[in-house]
Amino acid sequence: ANPQVWNTYSVLNVLYSLIQKSNINQQLLASQQGDDVVEAAGQFGSRALYKMLGYFSIIGLVRVHCMLGDYTLALQTLENIDLNNNRGLFTRVTACHVTVYYYVGFAYLMLGRYADATQAFVHILTFVARTKHYHQRAAQFDAVNKKAEQMYALLAIAVSLCPTRVDELIHASLREKYGDQQHKMQRGGDEALEVLSELYLFACPKFIMPNPPSYDEPEAVPVEPQEYQLKIFQREAKLQLIVPTLRSFLKLYTTMSLDQLATVLDVEADELRNQLMVYKQRYRQVKWTGNADLLAGEVVPTTDLDFALQQDMIFIAESRVGRRYADWFIRNTNKMQDLINTMESRQKNLVASAGKAEETPVEAKA
């Protein structure tokens, strides 16, 4: 048997070598700073082949790091690629564009930054929904469609763990696909954890272990990477599931006693106090500010509901954000215009058909 068949170090060595040989990070950094890209490229990086190999090796490296479970390093790998640049090289290949945002969103999800994960998934799913008709005949359509389905499942998890408002088009699709699962997850409990695990196993990447199993010790049971990552996610999700459950009750009141809420939730008052403290800590997350470093950001509240606990009284304050009607009106105006155009086209066809039918008997008599 060849012991190098499952060696991850060989794959990492090839990807890092291509990145280093092409000086692609130096080229991207020089392009952002306005310096001479040709000078930064060097002997090999100035050739188109090496430049492309180096660039897409970065994308491949992000994928490998996520499959190995190193999500911080995966996001650090993209530090020189501007995701806000709609003309970036990765956007020219649809499958690559979707893959980048899938792994970025998944890395944020595993790091507990649910607001950033939601933002990443909504961005790329909106792009897929708007360009779906253009890619139906493309060879990558099936792969893109499969990734989109996985991202909808991950988005359902992220929105359930950290409730936030998303684009109406994506929200409608999400409710259609995973409305029942979201309702179960928001109720909390063991059923919510089962639904989370089911969606996670469907949507997560195929994890790999950095080291092959020990064949010299047959009695040693190898750890399945899929189950290992699932346990890590479940441990974090158990704490986060408190947020939507408490939020659903707190938003109904402005003032409430601790004992009263404990009675409603059927828990002890001391345990509820601890859960409220967990909620207070969990609803503030680091959120990406749009710069090159995907790990950097500002600590901001991720929910519109806040509260203060004074002795045994809970004072709740909800900051309501005005709804954005512009997108809704534009989308429905376009639908109405398409409907009018369809009706006018059918009317013209009916008039033309009626005119031909009237001319036919006259020609027959002649």
mmCIF file of C-alpha atoms in Angstrom:
data_model
loop_
_atom_site.group_PDB
_atom_site.id
_atom_site.type_symbol
_atom_site.label_atom_id
_atom_site.label_comp_id
_atom_site.label_asym_id
_atom_site.label_seq_id
_atom_site.Cartn_x
_atom_site.Cartn_y
_atom_site.Cartn_z
ATOM 1 C CA ALA A 1 0.000 0.000 0.000
ATOM 2 C CA ASN A 2 1.132 3.524 -0.738
ATOM 3 C CA PRO A 3 1.217 5.520 2.528
ATOM 4 C CA GLN A 4 1.244 8.821 0.578
ATOM 5 C CA VAL A 5 -2.186 8.298 -1.007
ATOM 6 C CA TRP A 6 -4.048 10.163 1.761
ATOM 7 C CA ASN A 7 -1.202 12.500 2.683
ATOM 8 C CA THR A 8 -2.623 16.024 3.049
ATOM 9 C CA TYR A 9 0.850 17.524 3.354
ATOM 10 C CA SER A 10 1.520 16.752 -0.307
ATOM 11 C CA VAL A 11 -1.561 18.698 -1.379
ATOM 12 C CA LEU A 12 -0.720 21.632 0.882
ATOM 13 C CA ASN A 13 2.863 21.612 -0.373
ATOM 14 C CA VAL A 14 1.743 21.864 -4.012
ATOM 15 C CA LEU A 15 -0.711 24.707 -3.328
ATOM 16 C CA TYR A 16 1.711 26.720 -1.204
ATOM 17 C CA SER A 17 4.496 26.187 -3.764
ATOM 18 C CA LEU A 18 2.351 27.525 -6.605
ATOM 19 C CA ILE A 19 1.346 30.556 -4.517
ATOM 20 C CA GLN A 20 4.945 31.260 -3.582
ATOM 21 C CA LYS A 21 6.336 30.665 -7.082
ATOM 22 C CA SER A 22 3.844 32.997 -8.733
ATOM 23 C CA ASN A 23 4.173 35.757 -6.113
ATOM 24 C CA ILE A 24 0.405 36.096 -6.387
ATOM 25 C CA ASN A 25 -0.027 37.585 -2.901
ATOM 26 C CA GLN A 26 2.571 40.230 -3.679
ATOM 27 C CA GLN A 27 0.811 40.990 -6.972
ATOM 28 C CA LEU A 28 -2.587 41.352 -5.335
ATOM 29 C CA LEU A 29 -1.168 43.544 -2.587
ATOM 30 C CA ALA A 30 0.644 45.746 -5.128
ATOM 31 C CA SER A 31 -2.571 46.091 -7.145
ATOM 32 C CA GLN A 32 -4.499 47.241 -4.063
ATOM 33 C CA GLN A 33 -1.818 49.747 -3.070
ATOM 34 C CA GLY A 34 -1.317 51.085 -6.602
ATOM 35 C CA ASP A 35 2.277 49.842 -6.906
ATOM 36 C CA ASP A 36 3.975 48.246 -9.915
ATOM 37 C CA VAL A 37 2.383 44.802 -10.352
ATOM 38 C CA VAL A 38 4.935 43.667 -12.971
ATOM 39 C CA GLU A 39 7.801 44.316 -10.599
ATOM 40 C CA ALA A 40 6.029 42.436 -7.791
ATOM 41 C CA ALA A 41 5.269 39.491 -10.106
ATOM 42 C CA GLY A 42 8.873 38.477 -10.614
ATOM 43 C CA GLN A 43 10.169 36.016 -13.202
ATOM 44 C CA PHE A 44 7.388 33.432 -13.019
ATOM 45 C CA GLY A 45 4.473 35.544 -11.802
ATOM 46 C CA SER A 46 4.605 37.717 -14.918
ATOM 47 C CA ARG A 47 3.489 34.720 -16.978
ATOM 48 C CA ALA A 48 -0.254 34.259 -17.271
ATOM 49 C CA LEU A 49 -0.100 30.526 -16.545
ATOM 50 C CA TYR A 50 1.709 30.912 -13.217
ATOM 51 C CA LYS A 51 -0.472 33.865 -12.238
ATOM 52 C CA MET A 52 -3.672 31.869 -12.793
ATOM 53 C CA LEU A 53 -2.274 28.791 -11.040
ATOM 54 C CA GLY A 54 -1.227 30.879 -8.062
ATOM 55 C CA TYR A 55 -4.525 32.759 -7.841
ATOM 56 C CA PHE A 56 -6.757 29.715 -7.961
ATOM 57 C CA SER A 57 -4.389 27.861 -5.623
ATOM 58 C CA ILE A 58 -5.450 30.412 -2.992
ATOM 59 C CA ILE A 59 -9.080 29.399 -3.548
ATOM 60 C CA GLY A 60 -8.102 25.725 -3.364
ATOM 61 C CA LEU A 61 -6.176 26.394 -0.157
ATOM 62 C CA VAL A 62 -9.246 27.985 1.441
ATOM 63 C CA ARG A 63 -11.207 24.858 0.599
ATOM 64 C CA VAL A 64 -8.537 22.519 2.011
ATOM 65 C CA HIS A 65 -8.230 24.484 5.273
ATOM 66 C CA CYS A 66 -12.014 24.358 5.765
ATOM 67 C CA MET A 67 -12.037 20.624 5.102
ATOM 68 C CA LEU A 68 -9.261 20.236 7.685
ATOM 69 C CA GLY A 69 -11.226 22.319 10.202
ATOM 70 C CA ASP A 70 -8.842 25.297 10.365
ATOM 71 C CA TYR A 71 -11.368 28.073 9.727
ATOM 72 C CA THR A 72 -9.223 30.944 10.984
ATOM 73 C CA LEU A 73 -6.400 30.079 8.588
ATOM 74 C CA ALA A 74 -8.938 29.677 5.768
ATOM 75 C CA LEU A 75 -10.104 33.279 6.208
ATOM 76 C CA GLN A 76 -6.530 34.527 6.599
ATOM 77 C CA THR A 77 -5.655 32.949 3.240
ATOM 78 C CA LEU A 78 -8.072 35.352 1.510
ATOM 79 C CA GLU A 79 -6.582 38.490 3.050
ATOM 80 C CA ASN A 80 -5.264 39.769 -0.318
ATOM 81 C CA ILE A 81 -8.430 38.993 -2.318
ATOM 82 C CA ASP A 82 -11.007 41.771 -2.156
ATOM 83 C CA LEU A 83 -14.436 40.152 -1.888
ATOM 84 C CA ASN A 84 -16.100 43.536 -2.439
ATOM 85 C CA ASN A 85 -14.569 43.778 -5.913
ATOM 86 C CA ASN A 86 -17.282 42.649 -8.328
ATOM 87 C CA ARG A 87 -14.659 42.443 -11.094
ATOM 88 C CA GLY A 88 -12.287 40.196 -9.190
ATOM 89 C CA LEU A 89 -10.778 37.248 -10.985
ATOM 90 C CA PHE A 90 -12.746 34.745 -8.904
ATOM 91 C CA THR A 91 -16.047 36.248 -10.126
ATOM 92 C CA ARG A 92 -15.296 35.333 -13.753
ATOM 93 C CA VAL A 93 -15.868 31.641 -13.021
ATOM 94 C CA THR A 94 -19.342 31.166 -11.544
ATOM 95 C CA ALA A 95 -18.502 27.923 -9.746
ATOM 96 C CA CYS A 96 -15.441 29.562 -8.177
ATOM 97 C CA HIS A 97 -17.472 32.629 -7.176
ATOM 98 C CA VAL A 98 -20.063 30.470 -5.411
ATOM 99 C CA THR A 99 -17.417 28.225 -3.825
ATOM 100 C CA VAL A 100 -15.523 31.159 -2.304
ATOM 101 C CA TYR A 101 -18.607 32.535 -0.555
ATOM 102 C CA TYR A 102 -19.724 29.054 0.516
ATOM 103 C CA TYR A 103 -16.476 28.396 2.381
ATOM 104 C CA VAL A 104 -16.240 31.953 3.745
ATOM 105 C CA GLY A 105 -19.790 31.696 5.091
ATOM 106 C CA PHE A 106 -19.175 28.228 6.518
ATOM 107 C CA ALA A 107 -15.956 29.382 8.222
ATOM 108 C CA TYR A 108 -17.830 32.294 9.813
ATOM 109 C CA LEU A 109 -20.572 29.902 10.940
ATOM 110 C CA MET A 110 -18.095 27.589 12.662
ATOM 111 C CA LEU A 111 -16.347 30.554 14.304
ATOM 112 C CA GLY A 112 -19.646 31.686 15.824
ATOM 113 C CA ARG A 113 -19.920 34.831 13.698
ATOM 114 C CA TYR A 114 -23.468 34.165 12.547
ATOM 115 C CA ALA A 115 -24.186 37.695 11.303
ATOM 116 C CA ASP A 116 -21.199 37.554 8.932
ATOM 117 C CA ALA A 117 -22.200 34.054 7.806
ATOM 118 C CA THR A 118 -25.713 35.289 7.029
ATOM 119 C CA GLN A 119 -24.337 38.242 5.086
ATOM 120 C CA ALA A 120 -22.061 36.014 2.996
ATOM 121 C CA PHE A 121 -24.802 33.488 2.182
ATOM 122 C CA VAL A 122 -27.403 36.147 1.336
ATOM 123 C CA HIS A 123 -24.961 37.934 -0.967
ATOM 124 C CA ILE A 124 -24.117 34.889 -3.080
ATOM 125 C CA LEU A 125 -27.630 33.392 -3.025
ATOM 126 C CA THR A 126 -29.001 36.691 -4.351
ATOM 127 C CA PHE A 127 -26.423 36.531 -7.138
ATOM 128 C CA VAL A 128 -27.369 32.919 -7.967
ATOM 129 C CA ALA A 129 -31.094 33.716 -7.967
ATOM 130 C CA ARG A 130 -30.670 36.685 -10.313
ATOM 131 C CA THR A 131 -28.350 34.927 -12.766
ATOM 132 C CA LYS A 132 -29.909 31.458 -12.652
ATOM 133 C CA HIS A 133 -31.507 31.788 -16.093
ATOM 134 C CA TYR A 134 -28.148 32.607 -17.690
ATOM 135 C CA HIS A 135 -26.404 29.505 -16.342
ATOM 136 C CA GLN A 136 -29.001 26.809 -16.997
ATOM 137 C CA ARG A 137 -27.141 25.548 -20.063
ATOM 138 C CA ALA A 138 -23.691 25.911 -18.518
ATOM 139 C CA ALA A 139 -21.696 22.847 -17.522
ATOM 140 C CA GLN A 140 -21.359 24.218 -13.980
ATOM 141 C CA PHE A 141 -25.124 24.636 -13.439
ATOM 142 C CA ASP A 142 -25.604 21.399 -11.456
ATOM 143 C CA ALA A 143 -22.631 22.096 -9.192
ATOM 144 C CA VAL A 144 -23.741 25.688 -8.568
ATOM 145 C CA ASN A 145 -27.317 24.595 -7.899
ATOM 146 C CA LYS A 146 -26.148 21.948 -5.398
ATOM 147 C CA LYS A 147 -23.981 24.467 -3.553
ATOM 148 C CA ALA A 148 -26.911 26.904 -3.461
ATOM 149 C CA GLU A 149 -29.131 24.271 -1.843
ATOM 150 C CA GLN A 150 -26.450 23.631 0.775
ATOM 151 C CA MET A 151 -26.113 27.343 1.465
ATOM 152 C CA TYR A 152 -29.865 27.695 1.989
ATOM 153 C CA ALA A 153 -29.599 25.021 4.696
ATOM 154 C CA LEU A 154 -26.638 26.821 6.307
ATOM 155 C CA LEU A 155 -28.501 30.132 6.078
ATOM 156 C CA ALA A 156 -31.475 28.554 7.868
ATOM 157 C CA ILE A 157 -29.095 27.537 10.668
ATOM 158 C CA ALA A 158 -27.463 30.975 10.876
ATOM 159 C CA VAL A 159 -30.775 32.877 10.902
ATOM 160 C CA SER A 160 -32.228 30.543 13.538
ATOM 161 C CA LEU A 161 -29.215 30.896 15.836
ATOM 162 C CA CYS A 162 -28.944 34.643 15.279
ATOM 163 C CA PRO A 163 -32.285 36.097 14.079
ATOM 164 C CA THR A 164 -31.736 38.877 11.579
ATOM 165 C CA ARG A 165 -33.539 40.422 8.639
ATOM 166 C CA VAL A 166 -32.552 39.207 5.177
ATOM 167 C CA ASP A 167 -33.488 40.136 1.612
ATOM 168 C CA GLU A 168 -37.165 39.477 0.888
ATOM 169 C CA LEU A 169 -36.457 37.293 -2.145
ATOM 170 C CA ILE A 170 -34.064 35.079 -0.163
ATOM 171 C CA HIS A 171 -36.388 35.076 2.840
ATOM 172 C CA ALA A 172 -39.294 33.814 0.710
ATOM 173 C CA SER A 173 -37.151 31.010 -0.759
ATOM 174 C CA LEU A 174 -35.797 30.127 2.687
ATOM 175 C CA ARG A 175 -39.273 29.962 4.192
ATOM 176 C CA GLU A 176 -40.439 27.753 1.332
ATOM 177 C CA LYS A 177 -37.526 25.330 1.667
ATOM 178 C CA TYR A 178 -36.906 25.224 5.421
ATOM 179 C CA GLY A 179 -39.858 26.963 7.085
ATOM 180 C CA ASP A 180 -40.774 23.975 9.273
ATOM 181 C CA GLN A 181 -37.172 23.346 10.303
ATOM 182 C CA GLN A 182 -36.692 26.998 11.257
ATOM 183 C CA HIS A 183 -39.804 26.917 13.415
ATOM 184 C CA LYS A 184 -38.502 23.827 15.256
ATOM 185 C CA MET A 185 -35.054 25.370 15.747
ATOM 186 C CA GLN A 186 -36.503 28.565 17.194
ATOM 187 C CA ARG A 187 -38.481 26.581 19.790
ATOM 188 C CA GLY A 188 -35.244 25.154 21.209
ATOM 189 C CA GLY A 189 -34.787 21.860 23.030
ATOM 190 C CA ASP A 190 -33.563 18.484 21.813
ATOM 191 C CA GLU A 191 -35.721 18.625 18.696
ATOM 192 C CA ALA A 192 -34.019 21.850 17.638
ATOM 193 C CA LEU A 193 -30.593 20.251 18.079
ATOM 194 C CA GLU A 194 -31.650 17.270 15.959
ATOM 195 C CA VAL A 195 -32.818 19.548 13.139
ATOM 196 C CA LEU A 196 -29.605 21.567 13.364
ATOM 197 C CA SER A 197 -27.511 18.404 13.115
ATOM 198 C CA GLU A 198 -29.524 17.137 10.156
ATOM 199 C CA LEU A 199 -29.136 20.380 8.208
ATOM 200 C CA TYR A 200 -25.460 20.630 9.164
ATOM 201 C CA LEU A 201 -24.621 17.134 7.889
ATOM 202 C CA PHE A 202 -26.437 17.880 4.631
ATOM 203 C CA ALA A 203 -24.714 21.206 3.992
ATOM 204 C CA CYS A 204 -21.218 20.867 5.476
ATOM 205 C CA PRO A 205 -18.169 20.110 3.295
ATOM 206 C CA LYS A 206 -16.596 16.660 3.236
ATOM 207 C CA PHE A 207 -14.087 16.927 6.060
ATOM 208 C CA ILE A 208 -10.774 15.104 6.035
ATOM 209 C CA MET A 209 -8.335 14.156 8.773
ATOM 210 C CA PRO A 210 -4.797 15.568 8.499
ATOM 211 C CA ASN A 211 -3.313 12.225 9.488
ATOM 212 C CA PRO A 212 -4.206 8.775 8.098
ATOM 213 C CA PRO A 213 -5.522 6.128 10.512
ATOM 214 C CA SER A 214 -3.049 3.854 12.244
ATOM 215 C CA TYR A 215 -3.106 0.512 10.432
ATOM 216 C CA ASP A 216 -0.671 -0.979 12.961
ATOM 217 C CA GLU A 217 -3.321 -0.762 15.698
ATOM 218 C CA PRO A 218 -6.505 -2.383 14.356
ATOM 219 C CA GLU A 219 -8.294 -2.043 17.713
ATOM 220 C CA ALA A 220 -7.937 1.750 17.629
ATOM 221 C CA VAL A 221 -11.208 3.269 16.418
ATOM 222 C CA PRO A 222 -10.508 6.168 14.017
ATOM 223 C CA VAL A 223 -12.336 9.425 14.628
ATOM 224 C CA GLU A 224 -14.691 10.318 11.813
ATOM 225 C CA PRO A 225 -13.976 13.957 10.866
ATOM 226 C CA GLN A 226 -17.646 14.554 10.037
ATOM 227 C CA GLU A 227 -18.788 13.503 13.513
ATOM 228 C CA TYR A 228 -15.943 15.384 15.189
ATOM 229 C CA GLN A 229 -16.845 18.689 13.505
ATOM 230 C CA LEU A 230 -20.526 18.074 14.224
ATOM 231 C CA LYS A 231 -19.802 17.734 17.958
ATOM 232 C CA ILE A 232 -17.874 21.024 17.908
ATOM 233 C CA PHE A 233 -20.785 22.719 16.170
ATOM 234 C CA GLN A 234 -23.374 21.192 18.535
ATOM 235 C CA ARG A 235 -21.472 22.380 21.596
ATOM 236 C CA GLU A 236 -21.581 25.949 20.322
ATOM 237 C CA ALA A 237 -25.157 25.701 19.041
ATOM 238 C CA LYS A 238 -26.512 24.525 22.426
ATOM 239 C CA LEU A 239 -25.455 27.814 23.984
ATOM 240 C CA GLN A 240 -26.631 29.887 21.021
ATOM 241 C CA LEU A 241 -30.099 28.256 20.945
ATOM 242 C CA ILE A 242 -30.921 30.185 24.122
ATOM 243 C CA VAL A 243 -30.965 33.435 22.121
ATOM 244 C CA PRO A 244 -33.977 32.843 19.805
ATOM 245 C CA THR A 245 -35.978 31.161 22.591
ATOM 246 C CA LEU A 246 -35.525 33.997 25.082
ATOM 247 C CA ARG A 247 -35.958 36.627 22.390
ATOM 248 C CA SER A 248 -39.354 35.245 21.368
ATOM 249 C CA PHE A 249 -40.660 35.757 24.952
ATOM 250 C CA LEU A 250 -38.869 38.995 25.801
ATOM 251 C CA LYS A 251 -40.170 40.842 22.735
ATOM 252 C CA LEU A 252 -43.748 40.431 24.063
ATOM 253 C CA TYR A 253 -43.084 42.599 27.129
ATOM 254 C CA THR A 254 -41.449 45.856 28.166
ATOM 255 C CA THR A 255 -41.165 45.000 31.858
ATOM 256 C CA MET A 256 -41.264 41.570 33.437
ATOM 257 C CA SER A 257 -40.197 39.951 36.700
ATOM 258 C CA LEU A 258 -37.575 37.246 36.704
ATOM 259 C CA ASP A 259 -39.860 34.786 38.501
ATOM 260 C CA GLN A 260 -42.660 35.379 36.016
ATOM 261 C CA LEU A 261 -40.441 34.622 33.032
ATOM 262 C CA ALA A 262 -38.988 31.593 34.834
ATOM 263 C CA THR A 263 -42.522 30.248 35.322
ATOM 264 C CA VAL A 264 -43.328 30.734 31.625
ATOM 265 C CA LEU A 265 -40.127 28.962 30.551
ATOM 266 C CA ASP A 266 -40.468 26.282 33.266
ATOM 267 C CA VAL A 267 -36.950 26.798 34.651
ATOM 268 C CA GLU A 268 -35.477 27.867 37.970
ATOM 269 C CA ALA A 269 -34.935 31.582 38.559
ATOM 270 C CA ASP A 270 -31.166 31.142 39.096
ATOM 271 C CA GLU A 271 -30.831 29.137 35.896
ATOM 272 C CA LEU A 272 -32.811 31.773 33.993
ATOM 273 C CA ARG A 273 -30.501 34.489 35.328
ATOM 274 C CA ASN A 274 -27.545 32.575 33.920
ATOM 275 C CA GLN A 275 -29.324 32.159 30.575
ATOM 276 C CA LEU A 276 -30.000 35.893 30.422
ATOM 277 C CA MET A 277 -26.325 36.585 31.007
ATOM 278 C CA VAL A 278 -25.457 34.147 28.217
ATOM 279 C CA TYR A 279 -27.964 35.934 25.959
ATOM 280 C CA LYS A 280 -26.403 39.291 26.846
ATOM 281 C CA GLN A 281 -22.970 38.027 25.886
ATOM 282 C CA ARG A 282 -24.084 36.124 22.780
ATOM 283 C CA TYR A 283 -26.042 38.858 21.079
ATOM 284 C CA ARG A 284 -22.886 40.950 20.631
ATOM 285 C CA GLN A 285 -20.597 39.580 17.923
ATOM 286 C CA VAL A 286 -17.623 40.679 15.881
ATOM 287 C CA LYS A 287 -18.925 41.817 12.482
ATOM 288 C CA TRP A 288 -16.795 42.278 9.366
ATOM 289 C CA THR A 289 -16.509 45.923 8.307
ATOM 290 C CA GLY A 290 -15.657 45.278 4.645
ATOM 291 C CA ASN A 291 -11.867 45.659 4.758
ATOM 292 C CA ALA A 292 -9.313 43.164 3.444
ATOM 293 C CA ASP A 293 -8.953 41.261 6.729
ATOM 294 C CA LEU A 294 -11.950 38.921 6.987
ATOM 295 C CA LEU A 295 -11.161 38.156 10.630
ATOM 296 C CA ALA A 296 -11.187 41.797 11.719
ATOM 297 C CA GLY A 297 -14.329 43.705 12.582
ATOM 298 C CA GLU A 298 -16.253 45.639 15.175
ATOM 299 C CA VAL A 299 -18.190 44.263 18.125
ATOM 300 C CA VAL A 300 -21.804 45.192 17.416
ATOM 301 C CA PRO A 301 -25.231 44.032 18.645
ATOM 302 C CA THR A 302 -26.741 41.524 16.231
ATOM 303 C CA THR A 303 -30.329 41.782 17.429
ATOM 304 C CA ASP A 304 -32.812 44.626 17.806
ATOM 305 C CA LEU A 305 -33.800 43.517 21.323
ATOM 306 C CA ASP A 306 -31.898 44.563 24.441
ATOM 307 C CA PHE A 307 -32.696 44.330 28.129
ATOM 308 C CA ALA A 308 -31.423 45.356 31.527
ATOM 309 C CA LEU A 309 -31.644 43.213 34.663
ATOM 310 C CA GLN A 310 -32.086 45.158 37.879
ATOM 311 C CA GLN A 311 -32.377 42.872 40.893
ATOM 312 C CA ASP A 312 -35.382 40.664 39.968
ATOM 313 C CA MET A 313 -36.894 42.908 37.302
ATOM 314 C CA ILE A 314 -36.209 42.729 33.547
ATOM 315 C CA PHE A 315 -36.556 45.934 31.517
ATOM 316 C CA ILE A 316 -36.808 45.240 27.769
ATOM 317 C CA ALA A 317 -36.125 47.722 24.983
ATOM 318 C CA GLU A 318 -36.708 46.935 21.316
ATOM 319 C CA SER A 319 -35.307 49.169 18.572
ATOM 320 C CA ARG A 320 -37.448 48.721 15.504
ATOM 321 C CA VAL A 321 -35.788 49.226 12.123
ATOM 322 C CA GLY A 322 -37.980 50.628 9.383
ATOM 323 C CA ARG A 323 -38.758 48.196 6.592
ATOM 324 C CA ARG A 324 -37.171 48.750 3.199
ATOM 325 C CA TYR A 325 -39.968 49.000 0.689
ATOM 326 C CA ALA A 326 -37.908 50.085 -2.323
ATOM 327 C CA ASP A 327 -36.766 46.590 -3.325
ATOM 328 C CA TRP A 328 -40.296 45.200 -2.878
ATOM 329 C CA PHE A 329 -41.843 47.868 -5.103
ATOM 330 C CA ILE A 330 -39.132 47.544 -7.771
ATOM 331 C CA ARG A 331 -39.444 43.752 -7.876
ATOM 332 C CA ASN A 332 -43.245 43.780 -8.095
ATOM 333 C CA THR A 333 -43.213 46.624 -10.635
ATOM 334 C CA ASN A 334 -40.983 44.500 -12.860
ATOM 335 C CA LYS A 335 -43.339 41.532 -12.424
ATOM 336 C CA MET A 336 -46.319 43.694 -13.376
ATOM 337 C CA GLN A 337 -44.487 45.035 -16.424
ATOM 338 C CA ASP A 338 -43.623 41.499 -17.546
ATOM 339 C CA LEU A 339 -47.261 40.505 -17.113
ATOM 340 C CA ILE A 340 -48.457 43.499 -19.165
ATOM 341 C CA ASN A 341 -45.934 42.718 -21.919
ATOM 342 C CA THR A 342 -47.098 39.091 -22.013
ATOM 343 C CA MET A 343 -50.767 40.117 -22.234
ATOM 344 C CA GLU A 344 -50.061 42.668 -24.989
ATOM 345 C CA SER A 345 -48.088 40.075 -26.942
ATOM 346 C CA ARG A 346 -50.923 37.543 -26.686
ATOM 347 C CA GLN A 347 -53.466 40.200 -27.709
ATOM 348 C CA LYS A 348 -51.436 41.061 -30.808
ATOM 349 C CA ASN A 349 -51.234 37.383 -31.733
ATOM 350 C CA LEU A 350 -55.013 36.979 -31.336
ATOM 351 C CA VAL A 351 -55.708 40.050 -33.501
ATOM 352 C CA ALA A 352 -53.302 38.808 -36.166
ATOM 353 C CA SER A 353 -54.919 35.352 -36.115
ATOM 354 C CA ALA A 354 -58.417 36.883 -36.394
ATOM 355 C CA GLY A 355 -57.318 39.030 -39.348
ATOM 356 C CA LYS A 356 -55.987 36.031 -41.226
ATOM 357 C CA ALA A 357 -59.226 34.123 -40.540
ATOM 358 C CA GLU A 358 -61.296 36.963 -42.078
ATOM 359 C CA GLU A 359 -59.130 37.147 -45.209
ATOM 360 C CA THR A 360 -59.306 33.424 -45.954
ATOM 361 C CA PRO A 361 -63.045 33.212 -47.036
ATOM 362 C CA VAL A 362 -62.657 36.222 -49.349
ATOM 363 C CA GLU A 363 -59.771 34.586 -51.168
ATOM 364 C CA ALA A 364 -61.776 31.328 -51.417
ATOM 365 C CA LYS A 365 -64.740 33.137 -53.149
ATOM 366 C CA ALA A 366 -62.388 34.836 -55.604
#
